[in-house]
Every structure is written in C-alpha cells, then in structure tokens.
PDB file of C-alpha atoms in Angstrom:
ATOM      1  CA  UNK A 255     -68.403  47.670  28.852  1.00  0.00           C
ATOM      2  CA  UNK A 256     -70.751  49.223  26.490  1.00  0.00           C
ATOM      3  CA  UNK A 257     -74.312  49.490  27.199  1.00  0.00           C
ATOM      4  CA  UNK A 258     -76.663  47.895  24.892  1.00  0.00           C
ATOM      5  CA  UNK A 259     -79.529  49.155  23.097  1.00  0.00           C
ATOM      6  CA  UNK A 260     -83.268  47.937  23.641  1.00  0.00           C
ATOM      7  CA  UNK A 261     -84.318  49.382  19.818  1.00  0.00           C
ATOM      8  CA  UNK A 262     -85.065  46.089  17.704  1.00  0.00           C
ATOM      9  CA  UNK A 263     -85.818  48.500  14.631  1.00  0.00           C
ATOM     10  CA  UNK A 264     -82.173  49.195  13.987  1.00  0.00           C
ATOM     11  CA  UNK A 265     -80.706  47.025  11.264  1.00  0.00           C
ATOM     12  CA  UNK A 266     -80.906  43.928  10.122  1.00  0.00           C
ATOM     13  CA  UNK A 267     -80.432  41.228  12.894  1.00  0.00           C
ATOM     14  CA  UNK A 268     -78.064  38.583  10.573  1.00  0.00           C
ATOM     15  CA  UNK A 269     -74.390  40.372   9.447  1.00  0.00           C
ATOM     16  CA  UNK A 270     -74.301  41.860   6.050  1.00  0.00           C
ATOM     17  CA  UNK A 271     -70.431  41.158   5.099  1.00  0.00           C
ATOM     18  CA  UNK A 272     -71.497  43.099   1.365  1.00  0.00           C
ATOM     19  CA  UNK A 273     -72.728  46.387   2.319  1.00  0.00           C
ATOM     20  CA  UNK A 274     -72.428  48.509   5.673  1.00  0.00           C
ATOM     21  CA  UNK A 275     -75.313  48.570   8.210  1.00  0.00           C
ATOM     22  CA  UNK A 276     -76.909  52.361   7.836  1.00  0.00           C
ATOM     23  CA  UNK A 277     -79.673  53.539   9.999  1.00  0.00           C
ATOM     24  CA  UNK A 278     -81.803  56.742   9.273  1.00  0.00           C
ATOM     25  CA  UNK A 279     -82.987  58.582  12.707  1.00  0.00           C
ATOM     26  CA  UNK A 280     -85.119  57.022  14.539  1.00  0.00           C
ATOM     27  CA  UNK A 281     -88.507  57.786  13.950  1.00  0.00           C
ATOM     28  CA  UNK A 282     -90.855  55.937  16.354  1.00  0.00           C
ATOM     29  CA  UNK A 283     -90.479  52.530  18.245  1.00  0.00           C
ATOM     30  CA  UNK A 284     -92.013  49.661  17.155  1.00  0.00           C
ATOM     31  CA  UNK A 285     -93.513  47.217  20.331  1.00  0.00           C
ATOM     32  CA  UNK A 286     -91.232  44.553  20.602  1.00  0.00           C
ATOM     33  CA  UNK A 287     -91.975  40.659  21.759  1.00  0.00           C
ATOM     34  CA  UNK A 288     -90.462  38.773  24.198  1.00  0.00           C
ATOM     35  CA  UNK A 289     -88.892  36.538  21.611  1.00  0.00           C
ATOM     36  CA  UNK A 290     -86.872  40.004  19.931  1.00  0.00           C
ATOM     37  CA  UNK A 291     -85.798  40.624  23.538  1.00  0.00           C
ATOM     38  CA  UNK A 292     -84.194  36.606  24.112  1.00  0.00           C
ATOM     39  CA  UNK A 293     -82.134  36.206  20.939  1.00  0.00           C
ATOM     40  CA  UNK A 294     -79.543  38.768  22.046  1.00  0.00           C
ATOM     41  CA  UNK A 295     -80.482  41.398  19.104  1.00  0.00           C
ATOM     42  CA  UNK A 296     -79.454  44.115  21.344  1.00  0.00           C
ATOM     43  CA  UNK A 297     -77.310  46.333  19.603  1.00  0.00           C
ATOM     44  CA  UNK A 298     -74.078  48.053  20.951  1.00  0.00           C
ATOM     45  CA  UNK A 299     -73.621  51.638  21.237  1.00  0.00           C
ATOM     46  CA  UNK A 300     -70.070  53.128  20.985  1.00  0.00           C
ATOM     47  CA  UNK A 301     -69.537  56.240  19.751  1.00  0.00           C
ATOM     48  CA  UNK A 302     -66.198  58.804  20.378  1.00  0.00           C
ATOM     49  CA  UNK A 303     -69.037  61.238  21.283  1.00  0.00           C
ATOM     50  CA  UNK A 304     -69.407  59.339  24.441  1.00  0.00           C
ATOM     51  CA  UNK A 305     -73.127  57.994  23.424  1.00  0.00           C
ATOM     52  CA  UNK A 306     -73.290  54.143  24.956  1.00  0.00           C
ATOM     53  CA  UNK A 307     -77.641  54.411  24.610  1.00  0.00           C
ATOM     54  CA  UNK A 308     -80.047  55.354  22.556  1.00  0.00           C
ATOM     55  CA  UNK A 309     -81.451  58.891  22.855  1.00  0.00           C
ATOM     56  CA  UNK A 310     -85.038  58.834  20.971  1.00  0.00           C
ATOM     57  CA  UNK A 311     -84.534  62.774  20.517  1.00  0.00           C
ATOM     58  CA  UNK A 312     -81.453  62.058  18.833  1.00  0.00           C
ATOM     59  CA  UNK A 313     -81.732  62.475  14.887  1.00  0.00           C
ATOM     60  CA  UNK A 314     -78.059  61.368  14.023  1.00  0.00           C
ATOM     61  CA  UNK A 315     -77.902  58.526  11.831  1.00  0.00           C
ATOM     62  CA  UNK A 316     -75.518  55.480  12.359  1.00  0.00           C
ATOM     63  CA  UNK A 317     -73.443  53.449  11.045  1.00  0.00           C
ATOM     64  CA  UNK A 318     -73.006  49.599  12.316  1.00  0.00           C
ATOM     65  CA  UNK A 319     -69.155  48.462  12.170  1.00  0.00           C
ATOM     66  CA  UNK A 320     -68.968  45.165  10.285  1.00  0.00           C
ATOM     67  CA  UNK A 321     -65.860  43.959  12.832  1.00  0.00           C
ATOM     68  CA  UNK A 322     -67.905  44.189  16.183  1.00  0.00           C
ATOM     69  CA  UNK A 323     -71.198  45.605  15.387  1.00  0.00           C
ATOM     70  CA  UNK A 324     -70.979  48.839  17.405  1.00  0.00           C
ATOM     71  CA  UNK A 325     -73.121  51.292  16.390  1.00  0.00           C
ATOM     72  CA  UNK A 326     -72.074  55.107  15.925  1.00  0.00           C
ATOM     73  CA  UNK A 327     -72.932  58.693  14.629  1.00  0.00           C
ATOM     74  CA  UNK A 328     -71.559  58.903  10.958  1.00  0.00           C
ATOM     75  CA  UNK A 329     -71.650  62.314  11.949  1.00  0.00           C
ATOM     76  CA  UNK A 330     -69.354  62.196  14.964  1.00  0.00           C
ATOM     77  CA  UNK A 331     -67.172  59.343  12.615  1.00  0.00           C
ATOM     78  CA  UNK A 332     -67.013  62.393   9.852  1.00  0.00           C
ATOM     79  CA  UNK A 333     -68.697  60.464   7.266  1.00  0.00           C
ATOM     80  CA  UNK A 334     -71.112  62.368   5.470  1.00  0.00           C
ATOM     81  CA  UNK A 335     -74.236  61.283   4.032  1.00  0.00           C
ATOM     82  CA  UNK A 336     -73.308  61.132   0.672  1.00  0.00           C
ATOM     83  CA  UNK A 337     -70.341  59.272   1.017  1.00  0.00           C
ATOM     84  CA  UNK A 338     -71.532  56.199   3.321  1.00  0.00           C
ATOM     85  CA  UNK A 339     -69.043  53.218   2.932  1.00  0.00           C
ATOM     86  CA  UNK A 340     -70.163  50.120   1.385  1.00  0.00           C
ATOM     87  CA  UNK A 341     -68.333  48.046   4.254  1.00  0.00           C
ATOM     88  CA  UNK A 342     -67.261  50.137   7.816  1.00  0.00           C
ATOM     89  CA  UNK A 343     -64.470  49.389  10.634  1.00  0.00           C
ATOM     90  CA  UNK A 344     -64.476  51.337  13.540  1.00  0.00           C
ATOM     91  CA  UNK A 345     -61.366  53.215  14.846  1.00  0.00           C
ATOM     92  CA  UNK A 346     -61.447  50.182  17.198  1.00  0.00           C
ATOM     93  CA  UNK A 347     -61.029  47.307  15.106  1.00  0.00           C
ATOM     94  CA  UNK A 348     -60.028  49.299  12.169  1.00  0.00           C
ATOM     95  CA  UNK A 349     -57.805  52.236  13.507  1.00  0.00           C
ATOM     96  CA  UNK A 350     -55.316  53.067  10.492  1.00  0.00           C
ATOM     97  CA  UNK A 351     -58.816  53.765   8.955  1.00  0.00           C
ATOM     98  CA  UNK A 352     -59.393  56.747  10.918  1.00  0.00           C
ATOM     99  CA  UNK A 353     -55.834  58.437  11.614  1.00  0.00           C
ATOM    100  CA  UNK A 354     -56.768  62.143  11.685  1.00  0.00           C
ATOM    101  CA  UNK A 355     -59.845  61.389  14.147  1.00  0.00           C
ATOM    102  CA  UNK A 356     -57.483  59.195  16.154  1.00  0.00           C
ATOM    103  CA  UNK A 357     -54.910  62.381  16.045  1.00  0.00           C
ATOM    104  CA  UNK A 358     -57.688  64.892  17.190  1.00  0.00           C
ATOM    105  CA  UNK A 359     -58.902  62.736  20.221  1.00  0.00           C
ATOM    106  CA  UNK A 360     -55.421  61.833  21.065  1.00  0.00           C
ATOM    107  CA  UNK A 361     -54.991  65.888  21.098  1.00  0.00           C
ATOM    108  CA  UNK A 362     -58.088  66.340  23.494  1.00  0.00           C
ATOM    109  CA  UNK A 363     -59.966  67.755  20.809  1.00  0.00           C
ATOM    110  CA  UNK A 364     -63.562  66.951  19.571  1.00  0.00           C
ATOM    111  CA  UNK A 365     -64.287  67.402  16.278  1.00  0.00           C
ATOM    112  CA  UNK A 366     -67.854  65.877  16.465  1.00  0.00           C
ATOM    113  CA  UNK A 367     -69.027  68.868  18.831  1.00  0.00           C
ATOM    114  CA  UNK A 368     -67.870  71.100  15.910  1.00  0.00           C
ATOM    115  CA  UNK A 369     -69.931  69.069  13.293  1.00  0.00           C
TER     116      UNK A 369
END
C-alpha cells in the first residue's frame, strides 16, 4: 500500500471534478494542527518513478489524479508544463490514457530517468 504524505499544503482538501489538482514544488512547510492531521487529508504518493513520500529537496511538480487522488511527477507522467490537463487519470484508473508509458515500463524501460 502506498505511503501517505504528512504535507497539508498540497492541494485543495475537497475534490475538484472541473479542473485537475496541480502543485508547484514545494517551497517550505507550513506548521500543521492537530485537527489537519485527524481529518484524513493525507495525500497519496504513487508515482512510476517509485516515489511513495515526499522528498522536501524534490522540485518536481505534481499532478493529483481525479479517480483516486494519487499524487505524481507530471514530469515522470510526461506531461509538460505547458500542457497540464484540465481533468487527470492515472495509468491506474485510467490506463488506455497512457499506452506508450504503459509500453515502456512493460519493456523495463524508464523514461522518467531520461526526462
């Protein structure tokens, strides 16, 4: 099972069904209280690059999937900036979405280490 985040500070907590969830690196933490930490606003972490965590000297930005809220690298995805969906599956709920990324890991390639 994935591991979930601690980071309150990425996304909005309700689920946006009109636009996809985008989050710009992380720049510093915010302090959290106990009351962000009991209403299960933990995110989920689930990248093909392997990341399940956060990594606060990781500058990738993310993408939230609107099927099952994982978060992941729209780098590692091969989404580029520019071209950020207005609503995102994952190759997990969505997979027909992402054929030639499904192809290359099915391979034993990884085409987010050459990104």
């Amino acid at each position: 099972e994935p591991r979930r985040s601690v980071r309150s500070t990425k996304g909005p907590k309700k689920k946006s069904t009109a636009k996809s969830r985008v989050t710009p690196p992380p720049q510093s933490e915010s302090p959290k209280n106990e009351s962000e930490e009991k209403d299960g606003s933990d995110d989920i972490i689930r990248c093909v690059c392997g990341a399940t965590e956060e990594d606060e000297d990781d500058d990738r930005m993310m993408i939230q999937c609107e099927g099952c809220d994982a978060w992941q690298h729209t780098m590692c995805m091969g989404i580029a900036k520019k071209h950020i969906p207005k609503v995102y599956f994952c190759e997990v709920c969505s997979p027909e979405l992402h054929k030639p990324l499904l192809a290359q890991i099915e391979k034993g390639e990884k085409p987010w280490e050459k990104r």
